[in-house]
Each structure stands twice: as C-alpha cells, then as structure tokens.
Tab-separated table of C-alpha atoms in Angstrom:
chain	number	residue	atom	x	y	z
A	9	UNK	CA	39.056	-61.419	30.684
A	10	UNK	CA	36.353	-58.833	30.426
A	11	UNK	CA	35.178	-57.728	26.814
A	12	UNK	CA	36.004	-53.957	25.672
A	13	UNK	CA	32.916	-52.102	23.486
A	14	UNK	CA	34.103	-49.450	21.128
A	15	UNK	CA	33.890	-46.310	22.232
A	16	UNK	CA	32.321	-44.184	19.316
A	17	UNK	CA	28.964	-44.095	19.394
A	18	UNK	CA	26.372	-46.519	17.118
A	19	UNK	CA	29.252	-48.847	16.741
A	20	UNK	CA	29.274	-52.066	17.639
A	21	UNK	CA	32.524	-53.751	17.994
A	22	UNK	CA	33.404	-55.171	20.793
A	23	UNK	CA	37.226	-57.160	21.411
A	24	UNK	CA	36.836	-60.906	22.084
A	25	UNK	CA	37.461	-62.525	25.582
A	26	UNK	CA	41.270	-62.006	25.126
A	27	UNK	CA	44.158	-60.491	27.335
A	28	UNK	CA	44.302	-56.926	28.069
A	29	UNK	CA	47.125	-56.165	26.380
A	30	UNK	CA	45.679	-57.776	23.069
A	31	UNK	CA	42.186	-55.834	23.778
A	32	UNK	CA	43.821	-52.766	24.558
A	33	UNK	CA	45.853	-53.230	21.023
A	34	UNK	CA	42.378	-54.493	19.423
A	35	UNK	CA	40.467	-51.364	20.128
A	36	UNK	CA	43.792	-48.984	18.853
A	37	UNK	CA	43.522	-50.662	15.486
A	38	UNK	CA	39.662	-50.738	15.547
A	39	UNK	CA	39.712	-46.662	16.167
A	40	UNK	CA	42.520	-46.282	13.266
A	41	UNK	CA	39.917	-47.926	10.931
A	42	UNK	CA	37.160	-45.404	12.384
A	43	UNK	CA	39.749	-42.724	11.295
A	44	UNK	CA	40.085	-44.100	7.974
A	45	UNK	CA	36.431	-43.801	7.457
A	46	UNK	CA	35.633	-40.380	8.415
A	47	UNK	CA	38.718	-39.094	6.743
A	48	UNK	CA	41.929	-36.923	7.596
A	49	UNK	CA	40.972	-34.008	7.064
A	50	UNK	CA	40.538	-31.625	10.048
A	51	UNK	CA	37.039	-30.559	10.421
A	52	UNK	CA	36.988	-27.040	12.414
A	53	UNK	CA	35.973	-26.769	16.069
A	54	UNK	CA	32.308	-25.613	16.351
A	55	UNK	CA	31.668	-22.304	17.264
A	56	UNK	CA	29.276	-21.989	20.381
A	57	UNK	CA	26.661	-19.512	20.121
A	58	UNK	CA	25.931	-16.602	22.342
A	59	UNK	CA	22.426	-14.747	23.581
A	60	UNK	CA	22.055	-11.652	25.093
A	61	UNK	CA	19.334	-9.540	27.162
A	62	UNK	CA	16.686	-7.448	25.424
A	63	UNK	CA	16.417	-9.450	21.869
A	64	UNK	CA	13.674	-10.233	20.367
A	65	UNK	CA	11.546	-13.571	19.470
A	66	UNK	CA	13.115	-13.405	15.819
A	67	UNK	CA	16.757	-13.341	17.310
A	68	UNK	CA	15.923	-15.943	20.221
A	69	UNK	CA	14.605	-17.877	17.143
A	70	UNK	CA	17.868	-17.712	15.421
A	71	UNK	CA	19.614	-18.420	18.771
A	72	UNK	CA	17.235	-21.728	19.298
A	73	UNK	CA	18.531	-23.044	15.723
A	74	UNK	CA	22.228	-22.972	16.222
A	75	UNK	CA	21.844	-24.489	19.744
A	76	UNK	CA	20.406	-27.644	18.137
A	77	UNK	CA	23.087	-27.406	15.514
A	78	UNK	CA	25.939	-27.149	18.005
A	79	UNK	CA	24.433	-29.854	20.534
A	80	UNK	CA	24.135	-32.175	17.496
A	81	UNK	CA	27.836	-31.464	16.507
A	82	UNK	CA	29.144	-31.919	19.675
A	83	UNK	CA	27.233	-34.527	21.018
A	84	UNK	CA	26.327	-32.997	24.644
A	85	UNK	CA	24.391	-35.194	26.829
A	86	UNK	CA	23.046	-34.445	30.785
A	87	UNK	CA	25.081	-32.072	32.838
A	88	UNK	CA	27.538	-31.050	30.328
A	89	UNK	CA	24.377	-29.599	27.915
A	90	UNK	CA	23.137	-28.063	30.495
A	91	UNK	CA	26.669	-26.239	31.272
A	92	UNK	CA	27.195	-25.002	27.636
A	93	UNK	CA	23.890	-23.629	27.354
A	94	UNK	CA	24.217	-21.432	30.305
A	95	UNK	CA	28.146	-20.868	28.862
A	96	UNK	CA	26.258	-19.374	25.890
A	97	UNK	CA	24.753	-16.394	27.951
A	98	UNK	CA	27.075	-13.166	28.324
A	99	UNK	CA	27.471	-11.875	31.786
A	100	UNK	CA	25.246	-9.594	32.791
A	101	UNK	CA	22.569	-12.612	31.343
A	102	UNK	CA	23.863	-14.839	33.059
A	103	UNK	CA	24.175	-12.999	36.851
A	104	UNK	CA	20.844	-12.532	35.845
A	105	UNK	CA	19.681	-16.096	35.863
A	106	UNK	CA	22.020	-17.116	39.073
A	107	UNK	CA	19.810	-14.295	40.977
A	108	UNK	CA	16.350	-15.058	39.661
A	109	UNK	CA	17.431	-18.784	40.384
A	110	UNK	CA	18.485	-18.126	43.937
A	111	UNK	CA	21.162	-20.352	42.915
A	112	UNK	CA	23.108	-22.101	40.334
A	113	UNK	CA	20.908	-23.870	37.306
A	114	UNK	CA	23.164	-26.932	36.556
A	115	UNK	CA	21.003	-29.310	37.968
A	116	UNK	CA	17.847	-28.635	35.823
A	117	UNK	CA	17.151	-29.438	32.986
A	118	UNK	CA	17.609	-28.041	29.793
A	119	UNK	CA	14.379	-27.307	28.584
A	120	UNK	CA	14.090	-25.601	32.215
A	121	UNK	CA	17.120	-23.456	31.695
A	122	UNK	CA	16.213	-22.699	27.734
A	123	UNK	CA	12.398	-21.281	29.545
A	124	UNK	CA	14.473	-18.870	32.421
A	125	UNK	CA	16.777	-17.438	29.592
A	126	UNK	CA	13.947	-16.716	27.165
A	127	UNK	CA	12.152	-15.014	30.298
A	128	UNK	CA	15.331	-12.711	30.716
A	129	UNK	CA	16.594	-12.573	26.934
A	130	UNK	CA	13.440	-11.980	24.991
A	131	UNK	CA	11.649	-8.418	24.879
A	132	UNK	CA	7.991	-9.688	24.232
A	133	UNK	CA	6.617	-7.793	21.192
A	134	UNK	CA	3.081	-7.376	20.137
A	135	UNK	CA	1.808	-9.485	17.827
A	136	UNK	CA	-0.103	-6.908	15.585
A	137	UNK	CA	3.173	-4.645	16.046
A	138	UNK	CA	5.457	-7.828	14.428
A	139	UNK	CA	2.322	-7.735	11.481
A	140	UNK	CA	2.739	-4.397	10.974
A	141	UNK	CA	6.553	-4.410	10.542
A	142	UNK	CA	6.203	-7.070	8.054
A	143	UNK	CA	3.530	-5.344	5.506
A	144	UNK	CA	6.118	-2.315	5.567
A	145	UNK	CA	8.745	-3.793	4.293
A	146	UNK	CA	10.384	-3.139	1.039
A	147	UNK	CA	13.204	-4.569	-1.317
A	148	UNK	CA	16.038	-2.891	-1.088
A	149	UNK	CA	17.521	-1.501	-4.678
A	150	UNK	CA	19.743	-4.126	-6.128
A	151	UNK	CA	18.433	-6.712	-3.201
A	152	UNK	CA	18.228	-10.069	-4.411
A	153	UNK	CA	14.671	-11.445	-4.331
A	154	UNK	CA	15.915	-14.169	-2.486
A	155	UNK	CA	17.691	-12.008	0.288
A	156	UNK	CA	14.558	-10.400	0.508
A	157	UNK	CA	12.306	-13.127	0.978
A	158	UNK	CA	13.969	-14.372	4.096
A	159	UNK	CA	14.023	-10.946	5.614
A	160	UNK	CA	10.065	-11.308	5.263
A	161	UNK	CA	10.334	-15.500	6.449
A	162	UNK	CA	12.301	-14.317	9.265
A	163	UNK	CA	10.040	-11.609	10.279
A	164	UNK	CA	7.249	-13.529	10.170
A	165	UNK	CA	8.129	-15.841	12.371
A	166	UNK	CA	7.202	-14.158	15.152
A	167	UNK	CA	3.930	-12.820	13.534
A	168	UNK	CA	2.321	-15.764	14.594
A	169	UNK	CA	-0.088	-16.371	11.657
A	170	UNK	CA	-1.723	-19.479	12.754
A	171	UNK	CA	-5.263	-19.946	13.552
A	172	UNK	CA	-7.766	-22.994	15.436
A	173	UNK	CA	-10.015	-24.935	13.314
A	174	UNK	CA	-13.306	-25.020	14.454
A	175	UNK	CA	-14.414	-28.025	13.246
A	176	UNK	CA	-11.072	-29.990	14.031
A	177	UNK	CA	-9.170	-28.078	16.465
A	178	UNK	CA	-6.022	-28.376	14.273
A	179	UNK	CA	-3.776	-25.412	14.159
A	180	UNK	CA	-3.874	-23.730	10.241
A	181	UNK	CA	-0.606	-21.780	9.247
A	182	UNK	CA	-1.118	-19.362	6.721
A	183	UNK	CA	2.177	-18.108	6.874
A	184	UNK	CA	3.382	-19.059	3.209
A	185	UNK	CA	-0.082	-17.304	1.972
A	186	UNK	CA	0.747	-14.065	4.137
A	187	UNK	CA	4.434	-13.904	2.811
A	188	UNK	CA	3.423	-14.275	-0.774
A	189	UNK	CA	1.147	-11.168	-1.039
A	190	UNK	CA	3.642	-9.007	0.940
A	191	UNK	CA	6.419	-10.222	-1.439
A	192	UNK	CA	4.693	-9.065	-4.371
A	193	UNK	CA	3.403	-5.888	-2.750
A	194	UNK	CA	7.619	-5.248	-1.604
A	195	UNK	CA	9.175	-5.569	-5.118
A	196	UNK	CA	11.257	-2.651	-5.957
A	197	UNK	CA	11.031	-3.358	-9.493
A	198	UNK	CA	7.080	-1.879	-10.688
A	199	UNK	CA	8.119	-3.295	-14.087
A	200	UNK	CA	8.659	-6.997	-12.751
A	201	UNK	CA	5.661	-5.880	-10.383
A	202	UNK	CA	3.239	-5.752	-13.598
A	203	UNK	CA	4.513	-8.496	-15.085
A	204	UNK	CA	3.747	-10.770	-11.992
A	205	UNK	CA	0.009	-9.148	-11.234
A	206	UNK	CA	-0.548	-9.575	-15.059
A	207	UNK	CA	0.966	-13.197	-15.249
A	208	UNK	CA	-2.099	-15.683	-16.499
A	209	UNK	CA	-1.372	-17.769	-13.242
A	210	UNK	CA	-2.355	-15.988	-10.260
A	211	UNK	CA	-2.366	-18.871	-7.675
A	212	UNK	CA	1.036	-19.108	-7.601
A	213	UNK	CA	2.770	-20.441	-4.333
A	214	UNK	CA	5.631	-18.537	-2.704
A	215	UNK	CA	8.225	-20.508	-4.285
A	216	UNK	CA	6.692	-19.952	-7.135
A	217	UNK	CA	6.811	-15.904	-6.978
A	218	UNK	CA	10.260	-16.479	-6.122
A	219	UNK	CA	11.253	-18.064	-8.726
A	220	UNK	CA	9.358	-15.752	-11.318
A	221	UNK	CA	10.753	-12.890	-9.922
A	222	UNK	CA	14.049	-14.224	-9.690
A	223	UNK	CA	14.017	-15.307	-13.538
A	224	UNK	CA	12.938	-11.467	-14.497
A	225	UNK	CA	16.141	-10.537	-11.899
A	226	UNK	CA	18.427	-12.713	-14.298
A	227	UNK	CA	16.973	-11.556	-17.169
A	228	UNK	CA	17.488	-8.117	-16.515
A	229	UNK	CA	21.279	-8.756	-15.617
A	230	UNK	CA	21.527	-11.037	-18.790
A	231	UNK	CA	20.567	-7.585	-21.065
A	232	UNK	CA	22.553	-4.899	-18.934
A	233	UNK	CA	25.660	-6.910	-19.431
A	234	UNK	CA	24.830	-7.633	-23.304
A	235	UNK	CA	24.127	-3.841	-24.283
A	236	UNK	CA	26.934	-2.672	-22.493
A	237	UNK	CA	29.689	-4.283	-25.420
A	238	UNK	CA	27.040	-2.156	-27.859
A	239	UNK	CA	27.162	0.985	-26.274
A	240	UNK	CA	30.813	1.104	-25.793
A	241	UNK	CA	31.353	0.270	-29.937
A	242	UNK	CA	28.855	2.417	-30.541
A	243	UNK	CA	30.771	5.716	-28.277
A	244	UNK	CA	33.812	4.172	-29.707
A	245	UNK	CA	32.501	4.147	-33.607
A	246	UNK	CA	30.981	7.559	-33.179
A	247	UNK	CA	34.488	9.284	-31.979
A	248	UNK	CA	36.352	7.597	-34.490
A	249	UNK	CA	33.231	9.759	-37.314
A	250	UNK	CA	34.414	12.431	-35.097
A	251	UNK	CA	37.668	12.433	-35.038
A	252	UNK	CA	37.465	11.759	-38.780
A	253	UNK	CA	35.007	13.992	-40.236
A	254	UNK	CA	35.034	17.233	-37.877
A	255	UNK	CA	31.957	18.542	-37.046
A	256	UNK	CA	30.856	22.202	-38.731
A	257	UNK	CA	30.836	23.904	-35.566
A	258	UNK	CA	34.490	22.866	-34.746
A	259	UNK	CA	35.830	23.875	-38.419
A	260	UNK	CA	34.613	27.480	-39.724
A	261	UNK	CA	33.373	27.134	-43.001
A	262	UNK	CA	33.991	29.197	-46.594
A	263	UNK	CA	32.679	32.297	-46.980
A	264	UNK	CA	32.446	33.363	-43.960
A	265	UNK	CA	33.403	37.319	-44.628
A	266	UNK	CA	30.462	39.483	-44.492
A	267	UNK	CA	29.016	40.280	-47.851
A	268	UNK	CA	29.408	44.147	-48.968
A	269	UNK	CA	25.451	44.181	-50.552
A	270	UNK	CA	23.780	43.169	-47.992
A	271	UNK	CA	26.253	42.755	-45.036
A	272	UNK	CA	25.600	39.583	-44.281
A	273	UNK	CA	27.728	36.430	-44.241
A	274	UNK	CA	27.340	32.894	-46.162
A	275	UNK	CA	27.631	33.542	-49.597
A	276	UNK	CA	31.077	36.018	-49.914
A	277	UNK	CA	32.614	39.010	-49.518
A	278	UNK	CA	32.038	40.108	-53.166
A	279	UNK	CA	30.033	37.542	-54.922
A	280	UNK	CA	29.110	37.256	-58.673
A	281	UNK	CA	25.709	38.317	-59.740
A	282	UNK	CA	24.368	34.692	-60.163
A	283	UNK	CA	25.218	34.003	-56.617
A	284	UNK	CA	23.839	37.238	-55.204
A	285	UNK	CA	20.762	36.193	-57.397
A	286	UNK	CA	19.546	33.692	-55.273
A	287	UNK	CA	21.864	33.960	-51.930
A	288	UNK	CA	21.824	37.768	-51.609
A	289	UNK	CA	18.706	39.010	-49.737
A	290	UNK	CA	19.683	42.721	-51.240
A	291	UNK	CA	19.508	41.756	-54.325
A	292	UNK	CA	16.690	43.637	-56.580
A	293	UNK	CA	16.371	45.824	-53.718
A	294	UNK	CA	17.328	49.686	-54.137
A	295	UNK	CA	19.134	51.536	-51.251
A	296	UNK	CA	17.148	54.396	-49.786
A	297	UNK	CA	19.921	56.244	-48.655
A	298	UNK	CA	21.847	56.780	-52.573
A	299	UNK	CA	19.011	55.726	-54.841
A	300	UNK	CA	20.945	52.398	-55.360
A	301	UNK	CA	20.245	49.367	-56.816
A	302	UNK	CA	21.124	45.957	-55.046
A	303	UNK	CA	22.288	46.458	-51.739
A	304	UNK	CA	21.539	47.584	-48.173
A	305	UNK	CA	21.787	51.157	-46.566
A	306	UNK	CA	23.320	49.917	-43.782
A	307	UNK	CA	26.562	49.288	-45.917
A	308	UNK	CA	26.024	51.802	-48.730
A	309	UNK	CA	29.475	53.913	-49.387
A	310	UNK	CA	28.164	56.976	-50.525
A	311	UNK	CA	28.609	59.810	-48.283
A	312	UNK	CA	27.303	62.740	-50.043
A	313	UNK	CA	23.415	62.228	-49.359
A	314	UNK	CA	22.051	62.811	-46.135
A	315	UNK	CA	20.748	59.504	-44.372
A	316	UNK	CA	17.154	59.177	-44.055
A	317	UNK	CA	15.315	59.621	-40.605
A	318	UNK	CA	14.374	56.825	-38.741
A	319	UNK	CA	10.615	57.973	-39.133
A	320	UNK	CA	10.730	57.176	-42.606
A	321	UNK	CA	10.082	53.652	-42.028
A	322	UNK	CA	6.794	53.950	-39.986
A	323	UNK	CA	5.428	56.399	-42.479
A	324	UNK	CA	6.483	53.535	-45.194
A	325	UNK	CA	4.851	50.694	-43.316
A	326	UNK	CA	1.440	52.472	-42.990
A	327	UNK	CA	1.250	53.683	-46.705
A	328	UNK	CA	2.088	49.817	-47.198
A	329	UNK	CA	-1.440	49.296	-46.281
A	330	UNK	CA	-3.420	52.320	-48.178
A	331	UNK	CA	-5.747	51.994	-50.740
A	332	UNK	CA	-7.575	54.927	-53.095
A	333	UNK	CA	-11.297	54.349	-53.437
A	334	UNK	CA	-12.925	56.591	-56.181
A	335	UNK	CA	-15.911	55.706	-58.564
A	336	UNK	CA	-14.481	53.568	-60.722
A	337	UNK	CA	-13.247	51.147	-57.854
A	338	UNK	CA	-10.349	51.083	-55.023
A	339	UNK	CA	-6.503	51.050	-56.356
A	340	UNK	CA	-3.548	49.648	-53.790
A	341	UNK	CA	-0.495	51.602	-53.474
A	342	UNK	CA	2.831	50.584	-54.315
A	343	UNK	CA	5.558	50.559	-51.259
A	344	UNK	CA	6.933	54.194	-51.063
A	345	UNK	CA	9.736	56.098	-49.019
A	346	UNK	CA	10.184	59.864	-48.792
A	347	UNK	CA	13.394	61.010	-49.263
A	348	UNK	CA	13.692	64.745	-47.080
A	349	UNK	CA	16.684	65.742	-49.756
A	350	UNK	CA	14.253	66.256	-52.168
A	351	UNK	CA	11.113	66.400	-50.396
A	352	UNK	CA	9.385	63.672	-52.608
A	353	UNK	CA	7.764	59.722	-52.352
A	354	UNK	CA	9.656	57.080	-54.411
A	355	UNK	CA	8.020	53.929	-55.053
A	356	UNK	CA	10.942	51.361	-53.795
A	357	UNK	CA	9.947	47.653	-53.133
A	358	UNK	CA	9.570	46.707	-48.746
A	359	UNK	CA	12.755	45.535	-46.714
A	360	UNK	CA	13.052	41.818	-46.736
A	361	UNK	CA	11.863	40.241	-43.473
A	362	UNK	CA	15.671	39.786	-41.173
A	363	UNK	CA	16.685	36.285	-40.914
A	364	UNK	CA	19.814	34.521	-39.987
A	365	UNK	CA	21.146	31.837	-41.687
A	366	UNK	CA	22.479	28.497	-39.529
C-alpha cells in the first residue's frame, strides 16, 4: 500500500506501508497530536489588508508590511497569493489595474502585480517636499515621546536619507542621525529641551534621546500626581482656619461707630481721654469754628458762631510758610487762622494730614 505524508507543513511523519483504512486512522490520530501541540484555543481569522488610489509612499509602506504579515499567517503560495493581493485593492483600484493590464493579472507574478498597484496607488511626492514635512513637525501637548518619535520614523521613511559612498559604493543611511536632531528640535517641553542640549553627553543615539526624554516625561507625571494629595490638604487645612477663625473682613469689628472728636471710626464713639491720647487724630487740636479744644469742626455742636470761609485755609497754608526778617535775624511764624467774627489771627496748631485707617 502506498505511504501517506502528513499534511502540515515541516512535519515529517509519514504512516507505514499499511492498509488504507489503518493509514487513513494513522494520520487522524497523528493530526489530533498536532492539535494538542498548538493548543485549543481559537486563534482569530486574519484580517486582510486593503490599498487604495492616491496614497502616499508612507501609507504604501504601511500597506507593504501587513501584506508580508498576512501572507506569512496564512501561508499563500502561487496563484492563490497572487489572488488575495489583487482582493486587497478596492474597486475603482482594482478596474484600474484590469484596464491598464488589458486583462486579468492572475497569472503574473506577485512582485509584478505589487509594481502595477504601486504605479496606480502611490501619489509620488518630492523628496525635498517629504524633508521638509519632517523638520516641521512638532510634539503634540501631552504626546508621548514615544508616539512622537514614530510619527517622525514613519515620515522619514519616505525622505530617503541615504547616500553612495565614493570610495565603496555602499549605500550610507543616515536616517537615525536625521531623526535624532529633529526629535530634539520637536519637543514641546523647552524645560526637558534644556535639560537634553545641556546634558554632558551630547552624542547620544536616538534611542538614547528617547529614553532621556521619556525618563523627564515620567518624572514629571511622578511629581504632578505627588503634589496633588498636598494641595488638596493644604485647600482642605486652610478652609477648616477659615471656617474656624473668620476672617476680619467677614466679621465687623468693635468700635466701629464714628468717633464724636474727630469723626472718625476705630477707636469709639466716646472714648476716654487716654484712648483719644494716642488714637484720636483731634486730639490737642482746637476747633476753628467754636474756639474748642480737642476735636474737629466738621463735628463741632455749637451753633451760635458763624462757620469760617473756605478761604481761610489757603490764607493759613501760605502764612504757614512766612518768616519776619529784621536786623537782629529772621523769626518763623506760628500756624494762624482768622476768624471773620472778630476780625482777628489766632495762632492754632495745622490740620493733621487725612488718613484712613485699614
């Protein structure tokens, strides 16, 4: 009887020269045991990717990858490949193809078929253009340094930073050298900025700057979420002094009547004399409307003299300043006020200077 291989792939068991009923059975258990092996869990069906017209390199790039990752899952071989790739295209790619074909493109092959898609698919950029995009671009706030640096890996992809030795011909990438100083030109954070220009070690590679900055990224999150318990006891300590000792403004305090010397409020309505002493600005002061000791004008009582005129004060302020020069030498004048009732100067002591007491 003939021998039966096992099916799956790299394996090499094969049923000995037996009846065909006892191979058929041999190759059931063997694929049990395969199975057993790989497990019973059920692995999800692969997703098949999809291209489009007018992308660009960076998403036929993209597109390329999961290909290989699909073909490799699902094991395509020949025709079949050949069938899913152009299953991949959505329609109006794919009529596309059939008319720049003249025909149908399952029997090429697939590195021919991968070449007529990119021809329709791809929007060829210019190279300086794809440079220019990638020097411009910035962190986002709160973008993880990570996040960012594949934005930049992916857009330089298609930058195409490779040049020809001339002494060997080999091709030089300077890709990694490229991304590093955009990196650090794109961080969002000028503090973390600073500290990475000013950093002793300035050959770092890009993993390198990645990792720095990303350590200064956890660092920062580390503090914001350790003073964030201290500010809330500290709002919570200083409503509970609030709530406890009520602040001046929200409680009027004593003495708060307007004082009936000087008219004023702080010190009392009618205060003693040893307060007025030293709280009372009228004190020692005589009132130029009764003749008066210790108090104001503006709250004397007595009705029976005639109130000054206001011009009294301007001729009081400019004797203020008045001084007798004879032989013997030059004598300053005392304050003085005229009073009209009697037509006569009185030597009374200045108005204190208004303030306001908080």
């Amino acid at each position: 009887m003939p021998v039966i291989q096992c099916p799956i792939e790299d394996c090499e068991y094969e049923t000995p020269d037996v009846e065909s009923v006892v191979a058929a059975a041999l190759i059931t258990a063997h694929a049990t045991s395969h199975q057993t092996r790989n497990g019973s869990a059920h692995v999800e069906k692969v997703k098949r990717p999809t291209v489009s017209s007018a992308g660009t390199t960076q998403d036929w790039q993209y597109f390329k990858s999961r290909w290989d990752d699909y073909v490799r899952a699902t094991r395509l071989r020949g025709t079949d490949k050949v069938i899913q790739l152009l299953e991949c295209c959505d329609d109006q790619l794919r009529k596309d193809l059939t008319r720049n074909a003249g025909g149908t493109l399952t029997g090429k092959t697939e590195d021919e078929v991968l070449a007529a898609i990119r021809g329709l698919a791809v929007r060829e950029e210019n190279t300086m253009v794809a440079r220019v995009t990638l020097h411009n671009m910035r962190q986002e706030r709160d973008e993880p340094i990570r996040v960012f640096g594949a934005r930049l890996r992916g857009q330089a992809s298609i930058c195409k930073f490779q040049r020809q030795c001339t002494n060997c011909e080999a091709d030089v990438d300077y890709t990694e050298a490229m991304l590093r100083d955009v990196l650090c030109r794109g961080l969002e954070d000028t503090k973390v900025q600073m500290d990475l220009l000013g950093d002793k070690n300035q050959d770092m590679t890009l993993e390198q700057v990645l990792t720095f900055v990303e350590a200064k990224e956890a660092g920062k999150r580390s503090a914001a979420r350790l003073l964030l318990p201290q500010s809330t006891d500290a709002m919570t300590s200083s409503s509970y002094r609030k709530q406890k000792k009520p602040s001046p403004l929200a409680t009027p305090p004593k003495n708060q009547e307007a004082c009936t010397y000087c008219g004023t409020k702080g010190h009392g309505k009618n205060s003693p004399t040893r307060v007025r002493r030293t709280e009372c600005p009228a004190f020692g002061t005589t009132c130029t409307h009764c003749g008066k000791d210790h108090h104001f004008e503006k709250v004397c009582r007595n009705k029976n003299h005639t109130r000054s005129t206001d011009h009294e004060d301007n001729i009081s302020d400019t004797l203020c300043g008045l001084t007798s020069t004879d032989t013997t030498g030059s004598i300053t004048l005392d304050h003085h006020i005229f009073d009209p009732s009697t037509d006569k100067w009185y030597r009374r002591p200045s108005k204190p200077q208004p303030y306001i007491r908080l």
